[in-house]
Amino acid sequence: MPQIYLCFLWHMHQPFYKDLSSGEYKLPWTRMHALKDYYGMVRILEEFPQVRQTFNLVPSLTAQVAEYASGDAKDPFLMLALKPAEDLTEEERAFLMRHSFYSDPHRMIYRYPRYGELFDAWQAQKHSGSWRLFGAQGIRDLQMWSQLAWFDEEFQAQDPEVREWIARDRNFTLADQRRMGEKQREIVGKVLPEYQKLAATGQIEISTTPYYHPILPLLCDSNIASVAHPGVTLPPRFRHPEDARRQLALARESIAGQFGAAPVGLWPSEGSVSDEVLTIAADLGFQWAATDSGVVNRTLGRAVPVDGLYRPYRWRQGGQSLGVIFRDHFLSDLIGFVYSKMDSAASAEDFLHRIRDNCAGIVASGRDALVPIVLDGENAWEYYYQNGRPFLRELYRRISEDGRMHAVTVSEALRLLPPEPLDHIFPGSWIDANFDVWIGAEEDNQAWTQLLRARQTFDSTTGASEEQRRLALEELMIAEGSDWCWWYGPEHESTNREEFDQLYRSHLANVYRFLNLSPPEELSRPILRTAAPEVQAAPSGPITPTIDGRVTSYFEWIGAGTYHVDERSGSMHGKKFLVKEAHFGSDGANFYLRVDFHPGHEQELTAMEAKLTVQPLDGAPASSLSIAFSQGTVSISEAKLAGGAHQVECAFARILEARISLASLAIPEGRGLRFQFSLWQGGLPMDAVPQQGWVEMRTTDPAEMAG
């Protein structure tokens, strides 16, 4: 009987945050995710022995985890979290304030009452320009919670000390701080042994990525970016296939040293492939590689349906051969971006229902189906309830109980299913089957130009010792990593962009220093040019628009507040934005909302449901409204208005417009409000404004709006 084989590949990665010159870690993310994600993601599989998976471990990550576990890592973020609050300088207090609220507010800050209080106080003090209102006890509580919120769910639920801290919530002591630091090392120390344990039993397969996570096709030849994007503006040509080979060879050696066997599987950084890359990988001993469905579409020159996607392929060229699987982009993104907003059981059932539907025709034809699910294994979970563990348990339980569905490793799948032949592969990544995220923008091209100059300097310089050249080469390899250009250019935003920029330039500067040369002056200046756009402006006057689903007059929304959707992503790329911007305002008696959509999504807006929640700023009960709209029609499918009377008017044509009386919302005239807007389709949340939190409007009094 035909079977459905699920191949989960969880990609575990962090860039190399350590400065080789100073020995300091410049950002804390390896340690933080080691506390929260790396251990628990594999530990949970012990509860489901029938579920087998592939974990892709990047050596730049595992090397850092090992150093943290040994206690040798110099991490100033941790040092300040453990320093007595009474001894902190003003500069250190400011540093702590800036770096203690990285967590998602909804899932990770407000989950803990004291952490939420401190966050609210910090927000208020930011606006007042003063951080001095935190006393020593408040600072110590913040030092504890900025770390405890990242502790793995298993320790939060089962470790007696951690449970006591969480239950106590506040008034932590110096002894608590010291013990919390020791506990961190204990948790990080469990990470690699847990992977080694399950790899030894065969329940997980370990694959890898080139050592410092470079975009291999661009290392081999940066001009290859013009194949996927003809006419793209490119920097001077970088062509060093020997660096790509070195990064891959070192990765195999590193994983073999940690796990006793060299990996046979490869998730090339960001799913980036080319014929030259696959040739090098096969020559080094890799037996399979994974990339994205967009790449197979470009390779075959057509949109490949699921019966073509849900099977393995065999790439052959120049006497080399490699198995290749292509990830289901849509299903992988559901886990990455959508299911975090849903109930755990409902999302697990929806996921498996979609897989069964996709595979129905394949199975009916008598063929087994291979469903590749590949995504980041760390960054999505902070947006899930309890770090995604309830969702994963529901998902794994249902898979284990389904007699025709089996979760297998990639190598197992390649043995079970016959492959289709491929004589070439299109050069691209998992993002739009091109390399635009990493090259082509002004910032990206400047980064590549500086990398090329450092690489040329390394080749032409003599006189440095063998050890100095080894360190300079390692710095070059670190700078070749994809993460620096991830944050350059217009695509992504992070509170740490400046730190990433500084760290990249420091790695390049160290190349020159280790070669006994002065770094070029250009490395002293930021590469960053692009600033994040301002996303919100308050209403400046009263509005009385016509509710007809169109911009009837240029003047009707003048004076409205605006919320421009910032489409930069963070560590996770792939969020689809349907909403372009929202306009909002009042005439003193009504609340008005207009939602503009991106052109080209008209078909996707068919059979959509919009959900609007409006709440008085004083925290009084909220009102909610569900609006079904499609092809020029609109209806109120559900209304729960705090004021009782349904004084609502809606319209949809090119835009969605709504008018709700303030009386219906139980908002006294002139008082402020806040709102959330979301789009749903088929029971799945598709977009939201804002992505987190609320859009606030401080007053509905027209006389005060311009004040």
XYZ file of C-alpha atoms in Angstrom:
707
model
C 0.000 0.000 0.000
C 1.461 3.412 -0.961
C 2.796 5.463 1.938
C 3.373 9.134 2.745
C 6.914 9.857 3.930
C 7.471 13.148 5.764
C 10.999 14.535 5.714
C 11.437 17.235 8.362
C 14.763 19.040 8.112
C 15.325 21.557 10.900
C 18.093 24.032 10.065
C 20.020 25.106 13.167
C 22.247 28.093 12.556
C 23.839 31.162 14.064
C 26.576 33.314 12.530
C 29.969 33.470 14.194
C 29.612 36.211 16.788
C 33.076 35.881 18.282
C 35.711 38.468 17.482
C 38.926 36.450 17.049
C 41.072 39.445 18.005
C 39.406 40.261 21.338
C 37.915 36.823 21.993
C 34.571 38.450 22.903
C 31.138 37.474 21.678
C 29.582 40.566 20.124
C 25.986 39.297 20.231
C 24.364 36.716 22.547
C 22.096 34.805 20.139
C 23.963 31.493 20.111
C 23.689 31.252 23.883
C 20.079 32.444 23.999
C 18.867 29.947 21.411
C 20.940 27.217 23.029
C 18.950 27.874 26.208
C 15.569 27.939 24.480
C 15.603 25.884 21.278
C 18.515 23.639 20.387
C 18.176 21.162 23.238
C 14.385 20.999 23.395
C 13.862 20.614 19.643
C 15.628 17.254 19.632
C 14.818 16.216 23.215
C 11.075 16.199 22.455
C 11.591 13.401 19.926
C 12.365 10.970 22.751
C 8.626 11.092 23.498
C 7.882 9.957 19.921
C 10.311 7.170 18.978
C 8.562 6.525 15.647
C 9.243 10.075 14.453
C 12.591 10.304 12.667
C 13.993 13.597 11.455
C 17.010 15.354 9.987
C 18.741 18.147 11.883
C 21.050 20.396 9.913
C 23.818 21.673 12.183
C 26.015 24.518 10.995
C 29.567 24.162 12.364
C 29.804 27.886 13.165
C 26.941 27.199 15.582
C 28.192 23.962 17.152
C 31.674 25.428 17.728
C 30.145 28.310 19.680
C 27.817 26.017 21.645
C 30.805 23.881 22.635
C 32.713 26.937 23.860
C 29.746 28.143 25.922
C 29.344 24.644 27.387
C 33.005 24.593 28.412
C 32.612 27.921 30.210
C 35.315 29.568 28.083
C 33.072 31.932 26.119
C 33.544 35.634 26.926
C 30.048 37.053 26.616
C 29.616 40.652 27.874
C 25.830 40.309 27.656
C 25.906 37.439 30.150
C 28.539 39.118 32.299
C 26.309 42.157 32.806
C 23.259 39.972 33.441
C 25.212 38.376 36.302
C 26.920 41.475 37.710
C 25.456 42.788 41.006
C 22.921 45.484 40.154
C 24.378 47.778 42.814
C 27.781 47.772 41.060
C 26.602 48.623 37.554
C 27.838 51.852 36.020
C 25.422 54.214 34.287
C 26.734 53.016 30.930
C 26.207 49.373 31.918
C 22.666 50.109 33.095
C 21.883 51.706 29.734
C 23.379 48.685 27.938
C 21.201 46.329 29.990
C 18.087 48.326 29.250
C 18.754 48.234 25.547
C 19.474 44.501 25.405
C 17.082 43.024 27.975
C 13.822 43.088 26.006
C 14.692 41.179 22.849
C 11.905 38.688 23.531
C 8.539 38.739 21.756
C 6.273 40.829 24.026
C 3.150 38.735 23.559
C 4.611 35.250 24.005
C 7.764 35.799 26.035
C 7.523 39.037 28.026
C 3.905 39.389 29.143
C 3.838 35.644 29.840
C 5.637 36.537 33.081
C 3.953 39.289 35.153
C 7.120 40.903 36.530
C 8.853 40.893 33.135
C 5.772 42.568 31.663
C 5.811 45.221 34.394
C 9.458 45.972 33.729
C 8.827 46.167 29.989
C 5.976 48.636 30.467
C 8.099 50.724 32.831
C 10.977 50.751 30.346
C 8.666 51.812 27.526
C 7.357 54.688 29.644
C 10.841 55.737 30.707
C 12.114 55.603 27.125
C 9.582 58.239 26.172
C 10.500 60.353 29.191
C 14.198 60.043 28.393
C 15.113 58.642 31.796
C 16.172 55.125 32.808
C 17.064 56.065 36.363
C 13.686 55.165 37.862
C 14.744 51.503 38.069
C 16.170 50.781 41.511
C 18.697 48.038 42.230
C 15.945 45.455 42.836
C 14.190 46.336 39.582
C 17.459 46.012 37.703
C 18.192 42.633 39.318
C 14.722 41.357 38.484
C 15.298 42.488 34.899
C 18.689 40.778 34.785
C 17.009 37.535 35.828
C 13.977 37.738 33.529
C 15.984 38.721 30.453
C 17.566 35.279 30.813
C 14.836 33.150 32.407
C 12.353 33.894 29.627
C 14.733 32.064 27.264
C 15.039 28.920 29.392
C 13.809 25.764 27.658
C 10.245 24.690 28.404
C 11.456 21.428 29.933
C 13.430 23.298 32.596
C 10.635 25.794 33.194
C 8.244 22.912 33.851
C 10.452 20.361 35.609
C 13.570 21.911 37.143
C 12.770 22.760 40.796
C 15.020 25.823 40.957
C 13.729 27.298 37.703
C 10.127 26.585 38.710
C 10.671 28.372 42.020
C 12.134 31.429 40.303
C 9.198 31.630 37.913
C 6.668 31.185 40.727
C 8.378 33.820 42.881
C 8.358 36.242 39.930
C 10.336 39.055 41.640
C 12.670 40.083 44.465
C 15.552 37.977 43.200
C 18.830 37.881 45.109
C 22.524 37.895 44.245
C 22.561 34.176 44.997
C 19.759 33.694 42.465
C 21.813 35.564 39.861
C 24.877 33.413 40.436
C 22.871 30.196 40.317
C 21.045 31.319 37.180
C 24.413 31.718 35.449
C 25.462 28.226 36.513
C 22.139 26.843 35.338
C 22.697 28.354 31.902
C 25.944 26.477 31.493
C 24.218 23.254 32.573
C 21.516 23.692 29.934
C 23.916 24.619 27.134
C 26.061 21.660 28.142
C 23.186 19.297 27.349
C 22.751 20.458 23.753
C 25.397 18.572 21.779
C 25.165 15.367 23.893
C 21.418 15.195 23.136
C 22.069 15.356 19.394
C 24.840 12.791 19.714
C 22.536 10.493 21.678
C 19.699 10.472 19.135
C 22.077 10.369 16.168
C 23.627 7.224 17.675
C 20.202 5.568 17.900
C 19.376 6.534 14.304
C 16.296 8.536 15.251
C 17.879 11.653 13.785
C 20.233 12.201 10.884
C 22.791 15.007 11.093
C 23.341 17.001 7.924
C 25.383 20.158 7.631
C 26.060 23.443 5.848
C 29.384 25.004 4.780
C 31.283 25.984 7.912
C 30.548 29.714 8.196
C 27.296 29.615 6.185
C 28.384 31.336 2.945
C 26.266 31.537 -0.213
C 28.309 28.955 -2.115
C 27.301 29.865 -5.696
C 28.382 33.472 -5.067
C 31.731 32.358 -3.633
C 32.273 30.248 -6.729
C 31.321 33.149 -8.999
C 29.393 36.232 -7.853
C 28.401 36.973 -11.466
C 26.126 33.941 -11.421
C 23.534 36.167 -9.707
C 22.734 37.631 -13.131
C 21.422 34.255 -14.363
C 18.428 34.404 -12.023
C 18.152 38.202 -12.224
C 19.358 39.492 -15.601
C 20.510 43.095 -15.429
C 21.056 43.122 -11.666
C 23.743 45.596 -10.561
C 26.721 43.576 -9.371
C 29.981 44.408 -7.564
C 33.420 43.533 -8.991
C 33.562 39.803 -9.654
C 34.362 37.532 -6.705
C 35.461 34.113 -7.958
C 36.969 31.749 -5.391
C 35.571 28.224 -5.780
C 38.477 27.033 -3.635
C 36.879 28.922 -0.721
C 33.588 27.111 -1.301
C 35.439 23.800 -1.243
C 37.284 24.757 1.942
C 34.056 25.777 3.711
C 32.421 22.446 2.779
C 35.441 20.314 3.664
C 35.842 21.963 7.068
C 32.152 21.443 7.773
C 32.410 17.702 7.097
C 35.502 17.444 9.274
C 33.871 19.370 12.122
C 30.672 17.321 12.208
C 32.652 14.073 11.859
C 34.740 15.083 14.864
C 31.657 15.776 16.982
C 29.488 12.841 15.884
C 31.965 10.151 14.851
C 30.882 10.059 11.208
C 31.009 12.528 8.357
C 27.592 13.833 7.265
C 26.282 12.686 3.891
C 23.578 15.357 3.681
C 23.879 19.047 2.815
C 21.541 21.980 3.224
C 23.651 24.539 1.344
C 23.339 27.914 3.050
C 19.902 29.395 2.286
C 19.263 26.463 -0.090
C 21.655 28.127 -2.547
C 22.725 25.807 -5.345
C 24.429 25.753 -8.725
C 25.976 23.026 -10.856
C 29.445 24.069 -9.689
C 28.405 23.830 -6.028
C 26.831 20.377 -6.421
C 29.921 19.164 -8.259
C 32.174 20.241 -5.377
C 29.804 18.756 -2.779
C 29.611 15.385 -4.529
C 33.376 15.310 -4.978
C 33.833 15.817 -1.218
C 31.565 12.881 -0.368
C 28.125 14.406 0.148
C 25.373 12.110 -1.086
C 22.360 14.425 -1.023
C 21.421 18.088 -0.950
C 18.177 19.955 -0.310
C 16.871 23.190 -1.772
C 13.558 24.900 -2.507
C 10.589 24.198 -4.767
C 11.233 27.504 -6.541
C 14.566 26.120 -7.746
C 13.017 23.004 -9.292
C 10.447 25.212 -11.022
C 13.248 27.268 -12.619
C 15.255 24.121 -13.348
C 12.411 22.435 -15.242
C 11.084 25.672 -16.698
C 7.551 25.261 -15.374
C 5.483 25.270 -12.196
C 6.019 21.782 -10.825
C 2.853 20.276 -9.248
C 2.972 18.253 -6.042
C 3.368 14.936 -7.876
C 6.659 16.330 -9.215
C 7.657 18.004 -5.968
C 6.875 15.050 -3.698
C 9.630 12.793 -5.020
C 13.442 12.674 -4.880
C 15.700 13.567 -7.804
C 19.138 12.427 -8.902
C 21.421 15.163 -10.248
C 24.215 13.965 -12.535
C 26.888 16.000 -14.276
C 30.537 15.524 -15.215
C 30.735 12.079 -13.661
C 29.329 13.292 -10.308
C 25.968 12.362 -8.812
C 23.890 13.680 -5.913
C 20.391 13.035 -4.562
C 18.279 16.200 -4.343
C 15.003 16.984 -2.597
C 12.975 20.172 -2.964
C 11.162 21.615 0.043
C 7.456 22.329 0.011
C 7.758 26.083 0.348
C 4.114 26.702 1.270
C 3.826 24.053 3.984
C 7.191 24.995 5.484
C 6.082 28.629 5.680
C 2.840 27.643 7.428
C 4.934 26.384 10.333
C 7.276 29.362 10.146
C 4.708 32.148 9.980
C 1.068 31.092 10.286
C 0.482 28.374 12.868
C 1.933 30.466 15.699
C -1.331 32.435 15.624
C -3.537 29.330 15.935
C -4.487 26.712 18.493
C -1.938 23.890 18.638
C -4.362 21.058 17.874
C -6.092 22.973 15.082
C -2.817 23.898 13.398
C -1.431 20.337 13.619
C -4.639 18.946 12.114
C -4.679 21.588 9.380
C -1.072 20.778 8.461
C -1.643 17.028 8.155
C -4.975 17.512 6.378
C -3.225 19.582 3.714
C -0.565 16.906 3.299
C -3.183 14.162 2.881
C -5.031 16.259 0.310
C -1.818 16.992 -1.582
C -0.840 13.326 -1.612
C -4.271 11.871 -2.456
C -3.671 11.689 -6.203
C -0.119 10.383 -5.805
C -1.185 7.614 -3.438
C -4.201 6.745 -5.606
C -1.838 6.199 -8.547
C 0.034 3.587 -6.525
C 3.124 5.665 -5.804
C 4.665 6.610 -2.468
C 4.883 10.338 -1.697
C 7.871 12.170 -0.189
C 6.932 15.466 1.512
C 10.021 17.620 2.284
C 9.479 20.165 5.076
C 12.568 22.322 5.561
C 12.777 25.415 7.729
C 14.639 27.296 10.414
C 14.598 25.290 13.630
C 14.993 28.135 16.108
C 13.543 31.541 15.236
C 9.841 30.758 14.749
C 9.151 29.350 18.195
C 9.271 32.552 20.242
C 6.015 33.547 18.512
C 4.284 30.290 19.517
C 2.470 29.452 22.732
C 5.000 27.848 25.102
C 7.740 28.010 22.496
C 5.872 25.736 20.080
C 6.150 22.615 22.210
C 2.357 21.974 22.396
C 2.162 22.313 18.604
C 5.050 19.914 18.007
C 3.636 17.361 20.444
C 0.249 17.471 18.713
C 1.915 17.144 15.324
C 4.219 14.273 16.275
C 1.460 12.404 18.108
C -0.852 12.537 15.109
C 1.915 11.405 12.758
C 2.762 8.501 15.070
C -0.877 7.373 15.126
C -1.356 7.515 11.351
C -0.621 4.129 9.806
C 0.047 5.510 6.321
C 2.225 8.448 7.329
C 5.859 8.071 8.424
C 8.410 10.692 9.467
C 11.800 9.591 8.100
C 15.270 11.031 7.635
C 16.302 12.300 4.221
C 18.736 9.429 3.688
C 15.995 6.936 4.511
C 13.631 8.601 2.048
C 16.220 8.449 -0.726
C 16.574 4.703 -0.151
C 12.811 4.153 -0.141
C 11.764 6.062 -3.268
C 13.186 5.902 -6.807
C 14.545 9.265 -8.048
C 13.817 11.305 -11.149
C 16.890 12.332 -13.212
C 18.223 15.905 -13.396
C 21.027 16.883 -15.784
C 21.437 20.397 -14.337
C 20.145 22.668 -11.592
C 19.158 26.315 -11.820
C 21.387 28.649 -9.775
C 19.253 30.137 -7.014
C 18.318 30.103 -3.327
C 15.142 29.284 -1.393
C 14.146 32.963 -1.600
C 12.600 33.565 -5.035
C 15.141 31.211 -6.650
C 17.671 34.051 -6.898
C 20.366 35.709 -4.780
C 18.862 39.199 -4.468
C 18.881 39.181 -0.653
C 22.690 38.933 -0.607
C 23.867 40.830 -3.656
C 22.671 43.630 -5.927
C 21.619 46.303 -3.432
C 24.032 49.170 -2.738
C 24.900 47.965 0.771
C 25.320 44.352 -0.356
C 27.604 45.328 -3.227
C 29.754 47.490 -0.981
C 30.126 44.561 1.423
C 31.194 42.251 -1.433
C 33.648 44.854 -2.718
C 35.316 45.128 0.676
C 35.398 41.332 1.008
C 37.083 41.059 -2.410
C 39.729 43.628 -1.458
C 40.507 41.757 1.755
C 40.678 38.466 -0.179
C 43.072 39.968 -2.740
C 45.198 41.447 0.039
C 45.454 38.024 1.684
C 46.645 36.462 -1.574
C 49.241 39.151 -2.294
C 50.699 39.691 1.183
C 53.855 37.954 2.393
C 55.763 38.243 5.634
C 53.120 37.165 8.135
C 53.703 34.052 10.207
C 51.890 30.806 9.461
C 49.662 31.321 12.520
C 48.877 34.887 11.508
C 47.884 33.756 8.015
C 45.728 31.001 9.523
C 43.859 33.554 11.624
C 43.540 35.970 8.689
C 42.102 33.192 6.515
C 39.624 32.243 9.213
C 38.468 35.844 9.457
C 37.971 35.856 5.691
C 35.897 32.710 5.886
C 33.772 34.229 8.660
C 33.241 37.359 6.551
C 32.137 35.148 3.640
C 29.114 34.078 5.709
C 25.651 34.958 4.403
C 24.429 36.603 7.606
C 26.098 39.971 7.087
C 24.408 40.637 3.743
C 21.146 39.278 5.179
C 20.954 42.514 7.159
C 22.354 44.756 4.430
C 19.976 45.975 1.742
C 16.250 46.704 1.957
C 14.827 43.295 2.841
C 15.365 42.811 6.589
C 15.273 44.778 9.814
C 16.705 44.123 13.267
C 17.517 46.112 16.359
C 20.997 44.606 15.949
C 21.674 45.760 12.364
C 24.301 48.220 13.575
C 26.024 45.486 15.584
C 26.005 43.147 12.566
C 27.506 45.897 10.416
C 30.203 46.619 12.983
C 30.986 42.935 13.431
C 31.310 42.348 9.679
C 33.707 45.249 9.282
C 35.645 44.081 12.352
C 36.145 40.641 10.822
C 37.489 42.236 7.638
C 39.685 44.635 9.618
C 41.131 41.677 11.508
C 42.269 40.147 8.204
C 44.574 43.138 7.738
C 45.667 43.225 11.368
C 46.666 39.551 11.371
C 48.698 40.244 8.205
C 50.498 43.115 9.996
C 48.718 45.701 7.828
C 46.627 48.740 8.695
C 42.947 48.202 7.824
C 41.700 50.521 5.061
C 39.946 53.663 6.225
C 36.659 52.606 4.587
C 36.245 49.869 7.195
C 35.900 52.542 9.871
C 32.640 53.776 8.328
C 29.281 51.970 8.425
C 28.099 50.198 5.297
C 24.513 50.673 6.428
C 22.616 53.291 4.477
C 19.011 52.117 4.531
C 16.949 53.191 7.526
C 13.733 51.501 8.585
C 10.720 53.552 7.474
C 8.508 55.382 9.911
C 5.482 53.124 10.207
C 2.873 55.231 11.972
C 1.593 58.815 11.970
C -1.236 60.100 14.185
C -4.382 61.744 12.757
C -3.933 65.471 12.171
C -7.562 66.443 11.705
C -11.147 65.174 11.432
C -12.239 63.041 8.469
C -15.653 62.186 7.016
C -14.943 59.793 4.122
C -17.580 58.192 1.917
C -17.712 54.463 2.692
C -17.797 52.982 -0.817
C -14.619 50.888 -1.080
C -12.922 53.478 -3.307
C -10.895 56.629 -2.874
C -13.789 58.829 -3.990
C -11.857 62.041 -3.515
C -8.237 62.840 -2.833
C -9.347 65.015 0.069
C -11.622 62.597 1.940
C -8.816 60.883 3.902
C -6.614 63.961 4.379
C -6.090 64.311 8.126
C -6.257 60.559 8.749
C -3.608 58.723 10.673
C -1.547 56.214 8.689
C 0.137 52.918 9.431
C 2.613 51.923 6.734
C 3.467 48.235 6.851
C 7.203 47.756 7.290
C 7.912 44.809 5.022
C 11.383 44.170 6.259
C 11.673 40.710 7.754
C 13.844 39.668 10.646
C 15.751 36.416 11.069
C 12.871 34.591 9.366
C 12.285 35.506 5.727
C 9.120 34.668 3.830
C 6.255 36.519 5.466
C 3.707 37.436 2.790
C 2.294 40.945 3.070
C -1.153 41.548 1.591
C -1.827 44.857 3.368
C 0.121 47.880 2.147
C -1.125 50.464 4.631
C -4.011 51.423 6.879
C -5.608 54.843 7.342
C -7.639 55.694 10.421
C -9.349 58.628 12.044
C -12.547 60.102 13.489
C -15.034 62.925 13.120
C -15.768 62.928 16.857
C -18.737 60.559 16.479
C -17.346 57.687 14.393
C -14.179 55.661 13.985
C -13.086 55.264 10.360
C -10.715 52.650 8.959
C -9.392 52.197 5.442
C -7.162 49.273 4.441
C -5.146 49.408 1.198
C -3.850 46.184 -0.349
C -0.838 45.499 -2.519
C -1.708 45.343 -6.235
C -1.467 41.896 -7.762
C -3.136 40.116 -4.830
C -6.719 40.537 -6.046
C -7.184 36.799 -6.540
C -5.839 36.030 -3.073
C -8.342 38.456 -1.536
C -11.205 36.318 -2.815
C -13.262 34.840 0.015
C -11.273 36.656 2.685
C -12.470 37.477 6.164
C -11.253 40.555 7.998
C -11.263 40.712 11.789
C -11.149 44.053 13.554
C -10.731 44.550 17.289
C -11.133 48.012 18.818
C -10.529 48.809 22.484
C -10.645 52.030 24.503
C -7.202 53.147 25.623
C -8.351 52.990 29.251
C -8.562 49.180 28.991
C -12.370 48.900 28.942
C -13.890 45.880 27.163
C -12.988 45.556 23.483
C -15.339 45.318 20.510
C -14.802 42.884 17.636
C -16.084 42.749 14.105
C -15.735 40.083 11.396
C -16.166 41.249 7.810
C -16.507 38.831 4.893
C -15.571 40.427 1.571
C -14.956 39.321 -1.993
C -15.223 40.755 -5.508
C -16.937 43.959 -4.487
C -19.281 42.393 -1.929
C -19.047 42.807 1.823
C -21.035 41.583 4.809
C -20.771 41.599 8.589
C -20.396 37.947 9.565
C -20.075 38.594 13.296
C -20.243 41.655 15.530
C -19.599 41.889 19.262
C -19.802 45.577 20.049
C -19.358 46.783 23.603
C -21.931 49.537 23.061
C -24.589 47.120 21.870
C -26.055 48.939 18.851
C -24.619 47.882 15.510
C -23.947 51.227 13.849
C -21.518 49.842 11.284
C -20.990 50.566 7.590
C -18.504 48.657 5.397
C -17.560 48.587 1.713
C -14.987 46.827 -0.446
C -13.983 47.447 -4.038
C -10.366 48.514 -4.512
C -9.923 49.124 -0.797
C -11.724 48.060 2.376
C -13.461 50.869 4.273
C -15.408 50.812 7.526
C -17.267 53.265 9.732
C -18.226 52.322 13.295
C -19.914 54.729 15.639
C -18.007 55.458 18.832
C -21.224 54.753 20.733
C -21.236 51.197 19.322
C -17.685 50.800 20.573
C -18.587 52.226 24.011
C -15.936 54.909 23.552
C -16.966 58.299 24.942
C -16.497 61.159 22.509
C -12.950 62.431 22.472
C -11.407 59.401 24.222
C -8.576 57.403 22.633
C -8.661 53.898 21.185
C -6.413 51.203 19.816
C -7.106 48.616 17.146
C -5.885 45.433 15.498
C -6.788 44.275 11.987
C -6.177 40.808 10.531
C -6.970 38.874 7.352
C -8.066 35.236 7.387
C -8.675 32.689 4.649
C -9.831 29.121 5.087
C -9.328 29.380 8.839
C -5.695 30.515 8.493
C -4.369 33.964 9.500
C -2.819 35.494 6.361
C -1.768 38.996 7.449
C -2.159 41.450 10.321
C -1.795 45.161 11.115
C 0.243 45.556 13.160
C 2.197 42.273 13.221
C 2.498 42.588 16.994
C 0.632 44.781 19.479
C -1.808 47.564 18.576
C -2.133 50.692 16.482
C -3.022 53.489 18.907
C -5.043 56.656 18.357
C -4.760 58.849 21.427
C -7.906 60.895 20.843
C -11.102 60.954 18.790
C -11.657 64.644 19.487
C -11.114 66.565 16.225
C -10.101 69.654 18.165
C -7.185 67.797 19.804
C -5.870 65.928 16.776
C -3.597 68.647 15.500
C -2.280 69.373 18.976
